[in-house]
mmCIF file of C-alpha atoms in Angstrom:
data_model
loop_
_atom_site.group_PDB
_atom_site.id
_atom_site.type_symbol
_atom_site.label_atom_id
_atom_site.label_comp_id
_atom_site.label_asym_id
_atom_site.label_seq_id
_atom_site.Cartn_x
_atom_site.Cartn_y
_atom_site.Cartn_z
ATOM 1 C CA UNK A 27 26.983 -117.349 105.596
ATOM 2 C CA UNK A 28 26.940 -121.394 104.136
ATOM 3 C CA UNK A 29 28.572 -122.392 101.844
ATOM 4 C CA UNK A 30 26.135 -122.477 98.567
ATOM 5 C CA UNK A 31 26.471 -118.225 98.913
ATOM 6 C CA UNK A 32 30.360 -118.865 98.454
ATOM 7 C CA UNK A 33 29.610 -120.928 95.649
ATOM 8 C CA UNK A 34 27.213 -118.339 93.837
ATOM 9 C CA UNK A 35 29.706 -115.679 94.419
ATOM 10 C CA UNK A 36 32.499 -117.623 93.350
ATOM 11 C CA UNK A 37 30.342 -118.624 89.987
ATOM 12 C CA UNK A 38 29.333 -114.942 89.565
ATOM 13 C CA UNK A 39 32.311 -113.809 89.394
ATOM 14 C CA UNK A 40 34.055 -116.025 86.974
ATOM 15 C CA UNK A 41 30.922 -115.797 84.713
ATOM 16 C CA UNK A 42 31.626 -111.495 85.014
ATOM 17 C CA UNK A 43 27.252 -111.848 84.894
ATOM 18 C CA UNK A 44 24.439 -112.392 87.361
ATOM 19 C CA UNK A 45 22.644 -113.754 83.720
ATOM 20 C CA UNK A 46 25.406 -116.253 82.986
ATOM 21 C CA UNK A 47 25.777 -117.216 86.396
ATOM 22 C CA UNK A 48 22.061 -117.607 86.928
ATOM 23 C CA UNK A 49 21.764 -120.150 83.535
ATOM 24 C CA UNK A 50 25.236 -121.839 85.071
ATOM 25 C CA UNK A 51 23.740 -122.806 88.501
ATOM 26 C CA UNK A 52 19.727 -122.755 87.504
ATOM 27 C CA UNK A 53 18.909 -120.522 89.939
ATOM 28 C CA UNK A 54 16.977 -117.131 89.086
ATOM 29 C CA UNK A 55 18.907 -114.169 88.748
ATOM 30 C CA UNK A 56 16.854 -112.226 91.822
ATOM 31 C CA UNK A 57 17.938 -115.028 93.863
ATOM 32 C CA UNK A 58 21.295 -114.803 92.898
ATOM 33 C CA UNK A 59 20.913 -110.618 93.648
ATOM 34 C CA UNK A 60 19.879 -111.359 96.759
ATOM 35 C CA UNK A 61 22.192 -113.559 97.877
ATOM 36 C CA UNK A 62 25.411 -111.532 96.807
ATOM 37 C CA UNK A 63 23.487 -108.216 98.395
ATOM 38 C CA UNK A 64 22.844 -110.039 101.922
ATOM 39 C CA UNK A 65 26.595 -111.172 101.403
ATOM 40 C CA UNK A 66 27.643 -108.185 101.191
ATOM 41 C CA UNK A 67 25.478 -106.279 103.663
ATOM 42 C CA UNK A 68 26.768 -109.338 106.310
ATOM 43 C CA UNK A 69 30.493 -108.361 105.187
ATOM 44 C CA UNK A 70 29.628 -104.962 105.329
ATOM 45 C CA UNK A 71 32.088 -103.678 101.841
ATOM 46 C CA UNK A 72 30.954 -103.668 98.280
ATOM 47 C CA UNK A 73 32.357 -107.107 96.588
ATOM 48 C CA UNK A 74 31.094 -106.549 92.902
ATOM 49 C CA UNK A 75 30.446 -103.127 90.986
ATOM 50 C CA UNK A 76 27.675 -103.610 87.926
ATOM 51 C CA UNK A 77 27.627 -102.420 84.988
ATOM 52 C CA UNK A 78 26.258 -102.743 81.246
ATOM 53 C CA UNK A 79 28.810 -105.373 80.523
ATOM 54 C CA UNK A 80 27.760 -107.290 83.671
ATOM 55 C CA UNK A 81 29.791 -107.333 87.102
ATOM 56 C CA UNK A 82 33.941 -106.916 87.951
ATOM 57 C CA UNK A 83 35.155 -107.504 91.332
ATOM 58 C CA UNK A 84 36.399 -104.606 93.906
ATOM 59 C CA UNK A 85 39.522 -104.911 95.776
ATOM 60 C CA UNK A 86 37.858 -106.167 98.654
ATOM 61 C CA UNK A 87 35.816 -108.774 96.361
ATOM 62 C CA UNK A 88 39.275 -109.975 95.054
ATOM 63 C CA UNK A 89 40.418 -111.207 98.425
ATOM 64 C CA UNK A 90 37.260 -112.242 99.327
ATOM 65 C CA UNK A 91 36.973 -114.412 95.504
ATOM 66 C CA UNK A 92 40.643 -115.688 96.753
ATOM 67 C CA UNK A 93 39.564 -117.145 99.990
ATOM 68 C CA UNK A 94 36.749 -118.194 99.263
ATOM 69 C CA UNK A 95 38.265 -120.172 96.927
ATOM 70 C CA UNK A 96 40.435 -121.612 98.836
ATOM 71 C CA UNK A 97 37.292 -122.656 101.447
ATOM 72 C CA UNK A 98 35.810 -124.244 99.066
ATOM 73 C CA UNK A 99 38.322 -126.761 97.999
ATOM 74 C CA UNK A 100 39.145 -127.176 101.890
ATOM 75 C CA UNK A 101 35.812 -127.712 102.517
ATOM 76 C CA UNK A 102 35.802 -130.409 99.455
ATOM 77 C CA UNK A 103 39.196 -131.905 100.863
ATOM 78 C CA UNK A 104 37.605 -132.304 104.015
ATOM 79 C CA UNK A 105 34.676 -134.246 102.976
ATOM 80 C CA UNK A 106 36.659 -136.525 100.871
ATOM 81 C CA UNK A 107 39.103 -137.247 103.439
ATOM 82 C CA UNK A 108 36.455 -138.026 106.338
ATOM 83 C CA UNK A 109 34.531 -140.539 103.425
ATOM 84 C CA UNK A 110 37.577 -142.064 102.505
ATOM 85 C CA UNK A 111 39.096 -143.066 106.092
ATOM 86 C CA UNK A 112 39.771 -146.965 105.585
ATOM 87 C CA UNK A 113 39.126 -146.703 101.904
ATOM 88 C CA UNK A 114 41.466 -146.206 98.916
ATOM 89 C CA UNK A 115 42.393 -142.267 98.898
ATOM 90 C CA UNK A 116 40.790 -139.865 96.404
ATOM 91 C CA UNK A 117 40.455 -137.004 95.178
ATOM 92 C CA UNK A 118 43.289 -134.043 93.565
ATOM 93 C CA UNK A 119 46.055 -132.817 94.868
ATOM 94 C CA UNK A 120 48.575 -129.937 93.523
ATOM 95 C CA UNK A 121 51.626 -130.145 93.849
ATOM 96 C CA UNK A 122 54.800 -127.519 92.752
ATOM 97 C CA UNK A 123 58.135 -128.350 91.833
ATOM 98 C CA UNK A 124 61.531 -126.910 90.067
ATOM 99 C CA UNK A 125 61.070 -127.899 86.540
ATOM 100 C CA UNK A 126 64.133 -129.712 86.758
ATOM 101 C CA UNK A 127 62.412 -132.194 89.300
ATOM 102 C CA UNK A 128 59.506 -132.848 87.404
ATOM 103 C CA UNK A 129 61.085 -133.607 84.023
ATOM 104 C CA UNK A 130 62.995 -136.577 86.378
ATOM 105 C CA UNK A 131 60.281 -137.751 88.772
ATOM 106 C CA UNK A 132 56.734 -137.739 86.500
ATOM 107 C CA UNK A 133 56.909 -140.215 85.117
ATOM 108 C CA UNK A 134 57.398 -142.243 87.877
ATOM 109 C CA UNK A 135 55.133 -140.617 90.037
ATOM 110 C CA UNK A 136 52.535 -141.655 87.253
ATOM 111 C CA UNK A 137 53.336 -144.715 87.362
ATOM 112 C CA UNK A 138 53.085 -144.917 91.116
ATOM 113 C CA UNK A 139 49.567 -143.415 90.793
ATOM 114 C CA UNK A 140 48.557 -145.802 87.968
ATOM 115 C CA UNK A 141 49.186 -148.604 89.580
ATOM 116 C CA UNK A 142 48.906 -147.935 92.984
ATOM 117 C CA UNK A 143 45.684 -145.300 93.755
ATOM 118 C CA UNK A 144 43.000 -145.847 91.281
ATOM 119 C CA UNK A 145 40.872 -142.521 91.744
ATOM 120 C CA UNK A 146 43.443 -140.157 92.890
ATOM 121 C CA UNK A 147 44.765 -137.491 90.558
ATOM 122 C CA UNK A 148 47.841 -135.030 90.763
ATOM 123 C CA UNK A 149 48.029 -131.850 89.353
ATOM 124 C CA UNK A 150 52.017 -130.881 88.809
ATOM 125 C CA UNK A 151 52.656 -127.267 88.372
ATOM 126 C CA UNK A 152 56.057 -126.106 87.957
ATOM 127 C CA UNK A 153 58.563 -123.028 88.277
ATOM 128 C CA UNK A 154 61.256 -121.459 90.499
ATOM 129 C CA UNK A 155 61.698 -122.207 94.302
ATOM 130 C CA UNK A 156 60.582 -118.718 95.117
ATOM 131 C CA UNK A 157 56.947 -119.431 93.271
ATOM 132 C CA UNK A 158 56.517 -122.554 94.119
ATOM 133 C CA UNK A 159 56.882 -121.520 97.347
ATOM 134 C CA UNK A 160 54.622 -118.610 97.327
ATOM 135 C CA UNK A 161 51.743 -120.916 95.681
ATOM 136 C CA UNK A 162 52.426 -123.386 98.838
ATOM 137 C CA UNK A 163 51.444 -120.571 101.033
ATOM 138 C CA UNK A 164 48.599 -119.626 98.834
ATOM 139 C CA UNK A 165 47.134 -122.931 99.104
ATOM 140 C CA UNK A 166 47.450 -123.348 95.141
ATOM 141 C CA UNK A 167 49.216 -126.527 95.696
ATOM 142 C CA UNK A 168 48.939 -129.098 98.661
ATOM 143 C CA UNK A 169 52.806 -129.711 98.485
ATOM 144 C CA UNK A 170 56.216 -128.603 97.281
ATOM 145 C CA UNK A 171 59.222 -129.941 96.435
ATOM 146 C CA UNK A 172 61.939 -126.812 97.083
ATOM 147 C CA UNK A 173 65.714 -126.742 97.063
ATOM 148 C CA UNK A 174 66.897 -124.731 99.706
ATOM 149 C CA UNK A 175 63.957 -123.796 102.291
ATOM 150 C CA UNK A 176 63.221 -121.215 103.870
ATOM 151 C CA UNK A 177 63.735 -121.095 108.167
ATOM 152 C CA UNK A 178 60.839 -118.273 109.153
ATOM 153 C CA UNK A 179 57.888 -120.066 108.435
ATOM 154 C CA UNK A 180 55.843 -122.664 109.953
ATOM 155 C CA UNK A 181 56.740 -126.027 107.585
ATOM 156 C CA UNK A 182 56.647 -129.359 108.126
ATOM 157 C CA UNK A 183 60.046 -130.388 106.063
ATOM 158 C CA UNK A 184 60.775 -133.858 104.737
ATOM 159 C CA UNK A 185 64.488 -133.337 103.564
ATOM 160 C CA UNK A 186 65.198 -135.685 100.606
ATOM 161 C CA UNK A 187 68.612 -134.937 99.413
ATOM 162 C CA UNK A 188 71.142 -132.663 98.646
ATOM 163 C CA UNK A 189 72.094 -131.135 95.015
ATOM 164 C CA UNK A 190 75.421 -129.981 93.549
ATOM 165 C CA UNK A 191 75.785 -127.096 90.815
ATOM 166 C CA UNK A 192 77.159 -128.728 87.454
ATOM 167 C CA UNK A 193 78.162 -126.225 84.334
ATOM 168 C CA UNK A 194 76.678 -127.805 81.110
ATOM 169 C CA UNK A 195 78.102 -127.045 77.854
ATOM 170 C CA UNK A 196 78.083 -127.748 74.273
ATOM 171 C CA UNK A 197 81.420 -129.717 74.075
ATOM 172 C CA UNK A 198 82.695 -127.368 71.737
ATOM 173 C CA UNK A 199 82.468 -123.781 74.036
ATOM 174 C CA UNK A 200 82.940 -125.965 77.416
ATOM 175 C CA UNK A 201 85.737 -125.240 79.696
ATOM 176 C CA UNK A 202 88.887 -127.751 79.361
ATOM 177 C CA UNK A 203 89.199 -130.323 82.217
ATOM 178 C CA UNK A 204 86.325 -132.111 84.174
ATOM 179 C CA UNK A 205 86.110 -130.084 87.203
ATOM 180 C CA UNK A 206 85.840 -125.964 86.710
ATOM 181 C CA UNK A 207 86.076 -123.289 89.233
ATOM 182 C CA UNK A 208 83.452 -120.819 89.611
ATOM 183 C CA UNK A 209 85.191 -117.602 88.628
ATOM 184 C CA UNK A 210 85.739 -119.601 85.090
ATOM 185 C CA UNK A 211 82.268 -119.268 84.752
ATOM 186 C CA UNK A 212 81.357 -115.632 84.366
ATOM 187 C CA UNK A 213 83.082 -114.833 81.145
ATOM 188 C CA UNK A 214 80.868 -117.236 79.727
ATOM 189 C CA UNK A 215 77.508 -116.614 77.993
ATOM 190 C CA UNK A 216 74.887 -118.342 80.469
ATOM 191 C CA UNK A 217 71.047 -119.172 80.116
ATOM 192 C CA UNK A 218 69.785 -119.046 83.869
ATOM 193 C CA UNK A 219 66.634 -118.880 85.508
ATOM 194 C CA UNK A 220 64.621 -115.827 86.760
ATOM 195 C CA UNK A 221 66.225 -113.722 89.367
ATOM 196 C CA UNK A 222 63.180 -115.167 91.531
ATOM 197 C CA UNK A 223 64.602 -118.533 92.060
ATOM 198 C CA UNK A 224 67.051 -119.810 94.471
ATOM 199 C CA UNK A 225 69.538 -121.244 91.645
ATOM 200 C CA UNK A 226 69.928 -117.328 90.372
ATOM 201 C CA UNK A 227 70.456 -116.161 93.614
ATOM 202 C CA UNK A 228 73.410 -118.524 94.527
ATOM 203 C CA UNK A 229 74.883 -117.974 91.186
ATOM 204 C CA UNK A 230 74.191 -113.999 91.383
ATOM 205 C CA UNK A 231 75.857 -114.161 94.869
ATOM 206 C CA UNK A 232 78.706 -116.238 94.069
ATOM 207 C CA UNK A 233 79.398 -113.826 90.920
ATOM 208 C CA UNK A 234 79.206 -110.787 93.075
ATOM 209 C CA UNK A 235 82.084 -112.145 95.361
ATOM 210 C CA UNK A 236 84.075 -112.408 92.334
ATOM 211 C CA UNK A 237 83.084 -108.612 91.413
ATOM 212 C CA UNK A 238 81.031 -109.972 88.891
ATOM 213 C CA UNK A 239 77.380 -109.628 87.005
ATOM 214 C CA UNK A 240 75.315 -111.988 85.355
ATOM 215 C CA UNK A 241 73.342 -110.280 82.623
ATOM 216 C CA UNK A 242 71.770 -113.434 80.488
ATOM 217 C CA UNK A 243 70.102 -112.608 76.939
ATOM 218 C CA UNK A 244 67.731 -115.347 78.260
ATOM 219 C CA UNK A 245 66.401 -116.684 81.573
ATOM 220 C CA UNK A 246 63.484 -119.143 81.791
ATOM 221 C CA UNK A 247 62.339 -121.766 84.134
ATOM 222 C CA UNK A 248 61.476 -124.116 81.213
ATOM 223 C CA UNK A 249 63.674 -126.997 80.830
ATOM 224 C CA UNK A 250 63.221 -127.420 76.932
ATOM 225 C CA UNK A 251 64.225 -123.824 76.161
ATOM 226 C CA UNK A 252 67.083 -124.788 78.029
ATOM 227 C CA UNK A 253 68.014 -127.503 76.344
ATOM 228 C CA UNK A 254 67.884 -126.138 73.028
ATOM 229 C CA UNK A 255 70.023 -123.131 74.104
ATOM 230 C CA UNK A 256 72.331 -125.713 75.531
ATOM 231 C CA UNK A 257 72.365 -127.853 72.510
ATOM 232 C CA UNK A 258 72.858 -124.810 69.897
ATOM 233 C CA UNK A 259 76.526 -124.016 72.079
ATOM 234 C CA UNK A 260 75.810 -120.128 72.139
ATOM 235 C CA UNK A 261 75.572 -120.666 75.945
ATOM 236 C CA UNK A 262 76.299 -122.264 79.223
ATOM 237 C CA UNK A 263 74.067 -123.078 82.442
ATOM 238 C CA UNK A 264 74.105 -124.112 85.820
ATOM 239 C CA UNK A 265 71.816 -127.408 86.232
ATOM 240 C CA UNK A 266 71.394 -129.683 88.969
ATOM 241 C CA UNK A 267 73.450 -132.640 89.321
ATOM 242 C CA UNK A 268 70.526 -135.260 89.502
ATOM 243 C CA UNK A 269 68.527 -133.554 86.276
ATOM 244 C CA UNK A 270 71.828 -133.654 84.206
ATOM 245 C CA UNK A 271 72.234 -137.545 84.779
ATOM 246 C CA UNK A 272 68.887 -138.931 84.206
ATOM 247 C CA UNK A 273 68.004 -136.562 81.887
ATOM 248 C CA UNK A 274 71.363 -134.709 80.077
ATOM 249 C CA UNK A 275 73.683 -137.837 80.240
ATOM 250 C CA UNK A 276 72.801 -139.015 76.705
ATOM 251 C CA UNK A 277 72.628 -136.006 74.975
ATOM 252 C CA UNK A 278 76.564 -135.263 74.123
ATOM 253 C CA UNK A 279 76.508 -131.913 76.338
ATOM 254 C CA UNK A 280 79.580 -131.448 78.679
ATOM 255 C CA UNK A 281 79.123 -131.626 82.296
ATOM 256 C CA UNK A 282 81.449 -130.395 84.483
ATOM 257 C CA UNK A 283 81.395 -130.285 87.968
ATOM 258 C CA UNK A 284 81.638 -126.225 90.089
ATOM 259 C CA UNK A 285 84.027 -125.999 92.578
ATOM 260 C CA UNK A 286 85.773 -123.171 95.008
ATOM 261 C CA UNK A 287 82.985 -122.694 96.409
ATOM 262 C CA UNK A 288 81.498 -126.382 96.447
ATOM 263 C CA UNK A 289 77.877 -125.667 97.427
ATOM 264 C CA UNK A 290 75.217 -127.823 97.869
ATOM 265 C CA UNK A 291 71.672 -127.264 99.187
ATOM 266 C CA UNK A 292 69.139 -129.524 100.333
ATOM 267 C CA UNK A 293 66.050 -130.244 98.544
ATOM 268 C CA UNK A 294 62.806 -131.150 100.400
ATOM 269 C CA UNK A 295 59.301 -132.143 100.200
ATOM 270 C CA UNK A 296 57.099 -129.796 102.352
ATOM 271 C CA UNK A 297 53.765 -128.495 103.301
ATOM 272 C CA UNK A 298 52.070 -126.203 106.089
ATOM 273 C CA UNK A 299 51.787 -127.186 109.353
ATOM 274 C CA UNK A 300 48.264 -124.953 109.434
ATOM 275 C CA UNK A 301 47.231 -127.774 106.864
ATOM 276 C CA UNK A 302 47.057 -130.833 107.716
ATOM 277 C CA UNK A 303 47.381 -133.122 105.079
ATOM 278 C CA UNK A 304 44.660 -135.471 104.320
ATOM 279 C CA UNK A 305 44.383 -139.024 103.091
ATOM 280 C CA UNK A 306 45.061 -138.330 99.421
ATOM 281 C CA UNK A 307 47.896 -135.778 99.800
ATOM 282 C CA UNK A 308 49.627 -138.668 102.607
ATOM 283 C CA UNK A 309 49.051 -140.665 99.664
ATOM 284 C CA UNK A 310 50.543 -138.344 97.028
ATOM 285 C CA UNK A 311 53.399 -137.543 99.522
ATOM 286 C CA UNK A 312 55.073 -140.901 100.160
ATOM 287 C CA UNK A 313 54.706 -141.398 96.473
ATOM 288 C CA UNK A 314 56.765 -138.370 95.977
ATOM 289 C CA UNK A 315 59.396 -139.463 98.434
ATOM 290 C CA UNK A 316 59.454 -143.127 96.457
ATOM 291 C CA UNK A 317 60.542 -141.079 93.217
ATOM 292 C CA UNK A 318 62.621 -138.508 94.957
ATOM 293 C CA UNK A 319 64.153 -141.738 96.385
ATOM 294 C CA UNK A 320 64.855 -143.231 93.131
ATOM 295 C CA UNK A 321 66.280 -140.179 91.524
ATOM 296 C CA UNK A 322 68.789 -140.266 94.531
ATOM 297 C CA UNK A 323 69.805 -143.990 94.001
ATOM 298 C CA UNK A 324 70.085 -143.078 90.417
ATOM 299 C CA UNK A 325 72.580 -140.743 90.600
ATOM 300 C CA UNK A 326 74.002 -141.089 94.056
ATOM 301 C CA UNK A 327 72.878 -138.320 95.685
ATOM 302 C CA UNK A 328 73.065 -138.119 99.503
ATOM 303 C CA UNK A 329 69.886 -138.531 101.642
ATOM 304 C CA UNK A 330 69.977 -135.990 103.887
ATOM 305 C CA UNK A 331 68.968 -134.816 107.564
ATOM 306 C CA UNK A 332 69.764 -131.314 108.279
ATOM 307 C CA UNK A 333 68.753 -127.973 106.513
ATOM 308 C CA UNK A 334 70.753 -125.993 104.059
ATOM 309 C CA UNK A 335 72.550 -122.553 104.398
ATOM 310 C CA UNK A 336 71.308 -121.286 101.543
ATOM 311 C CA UNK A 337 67.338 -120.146 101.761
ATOM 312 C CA UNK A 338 64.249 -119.253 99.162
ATOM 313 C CA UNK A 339 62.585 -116.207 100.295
ATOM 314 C CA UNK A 340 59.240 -115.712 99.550
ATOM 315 C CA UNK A 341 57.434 -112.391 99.314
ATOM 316 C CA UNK A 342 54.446 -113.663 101.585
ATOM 317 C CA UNK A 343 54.331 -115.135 104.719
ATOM 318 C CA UNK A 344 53.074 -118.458 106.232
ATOM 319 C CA UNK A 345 49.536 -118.810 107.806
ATOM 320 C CA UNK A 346 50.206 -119.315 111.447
ATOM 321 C CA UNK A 347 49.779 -123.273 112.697
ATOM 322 C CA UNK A 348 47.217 -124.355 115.133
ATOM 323 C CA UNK A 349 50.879 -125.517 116.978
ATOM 324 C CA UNK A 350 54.303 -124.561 116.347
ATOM 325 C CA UNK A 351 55.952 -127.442 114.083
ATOM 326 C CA UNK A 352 59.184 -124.616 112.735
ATOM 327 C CA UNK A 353 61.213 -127.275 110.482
ATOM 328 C CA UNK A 354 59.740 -130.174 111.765
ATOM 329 C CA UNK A 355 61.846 -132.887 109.868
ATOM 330 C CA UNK A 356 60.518 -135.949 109.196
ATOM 331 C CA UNK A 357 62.741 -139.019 108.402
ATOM 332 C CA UNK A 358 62.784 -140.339 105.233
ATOM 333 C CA UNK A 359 65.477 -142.903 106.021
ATOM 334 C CA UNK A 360 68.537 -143.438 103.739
#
């Protein structure tokens, strides 16, 4: 197998046609039969079923269309990393955060690039711990910035800093006083996120201890939905203490600080051990750490060197590493 018949395969099967594919890669259709027949006489299972319409993948060509995938851009990371040692880094890297992390940091981190790394590019995908997570161990991004991290898989953890639960309110439904206890909270109408992400879970936990359920109209991971929920006063939500002050500290909500319990968790920038990083992601990871670092001087967060109590759980698990590196924490100084 090389890797031009992962290629065809790959381009077959987004084109759903031999035809299309064959006119995308100029290369004649009977070639293209040929190769994805020797492909999968070498695998020895049926990859495509064809039909009038053209081709659609079979359970076993799904997994294959998903590795291969990922091979590919390996393979691509590879060569630019090898070509670039010595040289300005290049090249795309992915990387998934909390929406409430990139609404503070991309800017900066743009800036950073701009300035700093001309041919590199980022792709930022965003969404709750347990996803971005889950696309980490995928290998649909190169890195992940995660509050509260999980302790059963093989990570290399940078922890950053750690993050307090604020109730924001439209001043006129908020809670008198500055500081509000948490079993205030669950007579109030809430926005949250998805049941998926750690923020739910520690509020869904917390609630339960009080003999309590959270059952929001709305939950959503996206930051302007919350804010216009949040500005309309028909509900509350739990934020993040370092998204409320660079981005909610001008907007006339009500912030209030949780208490009894006080929890905080730890937010960190990791990757897999299994994959090493190359020269652009090194590149795109200490720039990540410069804006994390920022947000923390911003709003006096602590920098932090120990992991949290409080964990994401993912539904898949970690590729193993060529060594064991379980929480290896990197300093990020303070």
């Amino acid at each position: 197998m090389e890797i031009r018949h992962l290629r065809y395969f790959l381009a077959i099967a987004d084109s759903a046609s031999i035809l299309h594919a064959s006119e995308r890669l100029h290369v004649a259709q009977s070639s293209l039969s040929v190769h994805l027949a020797n492909l999968e006489s070498d695998l020895g299972v049926k990859l495509m079923e064809r039909n009038r319409k053209g081709v659609k993948l079979t359970p076993a060509g799904q997994l294959f269309y998903e590795q291969a995938h990922n091979l590919l851009r390996q393979y691509q990371e590879m060569r630019e990393n090898v070509r670039g040692l010595g040289a300005t880094p290049r090249g795309r890297v992915a990387v998934g955060m909390p929406s409430t992390t990139s609404a503070v940091i991309a800017g900066e981190l743009y800036r950073m690039i701009a300035e700093e790394h001309d041919g590199l590019s980022v792709y930022i995908t965003d969404a709750g711990a347990g996803n971005v997570y889950e696309w980490l161990l995928d290998g649909r991004v190169d890195l992940a910035i995660i509050f509260s991290v999980p302790d059963n898989s093989d990570l290399v953890v940078t922890p950053l800093h750690d993050e307090e639960f604020w109730l924001v309110s439209h001043p006129q439904v908020a809670p008198a006083g500055e500081i509000v206890d948490f079993a205030d909270i669950f007579e109030l109408p809430l926005v949250t996120s998805s049941r998926a992400t750690t923020w739910r879970k520690v509020i869904d936990d917390v609630a339960g201890k009080f003999g309590k359920t959270i059952n929001p109209i709305v939950e959503t991971e996206s930051v302007t939905a919350l804010h216009s929920i949040l500005m309309s006063g028909q509900a509350s939500a739990v934020l993040p203490r370092t998204y409320i002050e660079r981005m909610l500290c001008d907007s006339g909500l009500k912030c209030q600080r949780l208490v009894n319990p006080d929890l905080r968790g730890v937010v960190a920038l990791v990757h897999l051990s299994a994959r090493p990083l190359g020269a652009a992601q090194k590149a795109v990871k200490d720039m990540l750490i410069g804006a994390l670092r920022q947000t923390e001087a911003h709003s006096g967060a602590r920098t932090v060197h120990a992991m949290p109590v409080l964990r994401s759980v993912p539904t898949v698990t970690a590729p193993p590493a060529r060594r064991s590196k379980r929480h290896k924490p990197e300093t990020t100084g303070s």
